[in-house]
């Protein structure tokens, strides 16, 4: 079993900064992609940013130049540095990881952390 635990959410003013963390634990042999998704009220869950095990990254157009995803493979942890957030970034942010546990890859989700950006 694999668990993803997010932290770092909260209330931030527009133009400020916030860093989210997500630590994976459990039966983990390797982790492929790790990423962040978000879901605002009344909207579908959408990709924010993703990073591969080799360090390649991909971002949603709406956050390019403002958010930075990074990971610490030794700690099985992924981060999302949110700079200059906007009120439209308000959402529940979910961590996602593609984990190899020995019997194949599985997709795992964190419980979500609320980010609220005030204007």
Short mmCIF file of N, CA and C in Angstrom, two decimals, residues 4-5 7 10 12 18 21 29 33 35 42 47 51-52 64 71 73-74 84 89 95-96 104 113 115:
data_model
loop_
_atom_site.label_atom_id
_atom_site.label_comp_id
_atom_site.label_asym_id
_atom_site.label_seq_id
_atom_site.Cartn_x
_atom_site.Cartn_y
_atom_site.Cartn_z
N UNK A 4 0.07 8.99 0.00
CA UNK A 4 0.58 10.31 -0.35
C UNK A 4 -0.01 11.31 0.63
N UNK A 5 0.84 12.09 1.27
CA UNK A 5 0.38 13.05 2.25
C UNK A 5 0.84 14.44 1.85
N UNK A 7 0.94 18.70 2.28
CA UNK A 7 0.98 19.73 3.31
C UNK A 7 1.32 21.05 2.66
N UNK A 10 -3.27 26.55 2.36
CA UNK A 10 -3.76 27.57 3.26
C UNK A 10 -4.23 28.80 2.51
N UNK A 12 -3.50 32.56 1.12
CA UNK A 12 -2.38 33.40 0.68
C UNK A 12 -2.95 34.59 -0.09
N UNK A 18 3.52 30.47 -1.85
CA UNK A 18 3.11 29.33 -1.04
C UNK A 18 3.82 28.11 -1.60
N UNK A 21 3.87 20.57 -0.38
CA UNK A 21 4.72 19.38 -0.34
C UNK A 21 3.86 18.14 -0.36
N UNK A 29 9.08 0.84 -4.72
CA UNK A 29 10.35 0.44 -5.31
C UNK A 29 10.88 1.56 -6.20
N UNK A 33 6.24 9.23 -12.71
CA UNK A 33 5.77 10.62 -12.69
C UNK A 33 5.21 10.99 -11.32
N UNK A 35 3.04 14.49 -9.76
CA UNK A 35 2.45 15.72 -10.23
C UNK A 35 1.44 16.31 -9.28
N UNK A 42 -17.17 23.28 -8.77
CA UNK A 42 -17.94 23.27 -10.00
C UNK A 42 -17.13 22.99 -11.25
N UNK A 47 -4.75 19.17 -14.59
CA UNK A 47 -3.32 19.08 -14.34
C UNK A 47 -2.76 20.48 -14.11
N UNK A 51 6.25 16.13 -13.06
CA UNK A 51 7.68 15.93 -13.26
C UNK A 51 7.97 14.44 -13.35
N UNK A 52 8.88 14.07 -14.24
CA UNK A 52 9.25 12.67 -14.39
C UNK A 52 10.40 12.33 -13.46
N UNK A 64 2.35 28.59 -16.02
CA UNK A 64 3.73 28.71 -16.52
C UNK A 64 4.33 30.05 -16.13
N UNK A 71 11.24 17.82 -7.24
CA UNK A 71 11.10 16.60 -6.45
C UNK A 71 12.43 16.23 -5.83
N UNK A 73 14.00 12.81 -4.98
CA UNK A 73 13.81 11.37 -5.15
C UNK A 73 14.23 10.57 -3.91
N UNK A 74 15.21 11.07 -3.19
CA UNK A 74 15.67 10.36 -1.99
C UNK A 74 14.59 10.35 -0.91
N UNK A 84 3.38 34.39 -7.03
CA UNK A 84 2.39 35.29 -7.64
C UNK A 84 1.07 34.59 -7.91
N UNK A 89 -6.46 30.74 -8.93
CA UNK A 89 -5.71 29.54 -8.55
C UNK A 89 -6.33 28.86 -7.32
N UNK A 95 -2.01 15.77 -4.94
CA UNK A 95 -0.77 15.17 -5.39
C UNK A 95 -1.08 13.82 -6.05
N UNK A 96 -0.31 13.51 -7.08
CA UNK A 96 -0.49 12.24 -7.78
C UNK A 96 0.88 11.63 -8.05
N UNK A 104 3.77 -4.14 -10.42
CA UNK A 104 3.27 -3.28 -11.47
C UNK A 104 3.13 -1.85 -10.98
N UNK A 113 -5.28 19.28 -0.52
CA UNK A 113 -5.04 20.39 0.40
C UNK A 113 -5.62 21.66 -0.21
N UNK A 115 -6.11 25.42 -1.17
CA UNK A 115 -5.36 26.66 -1.38
C UNK A 115 -6.38 27.75 -1.72
#
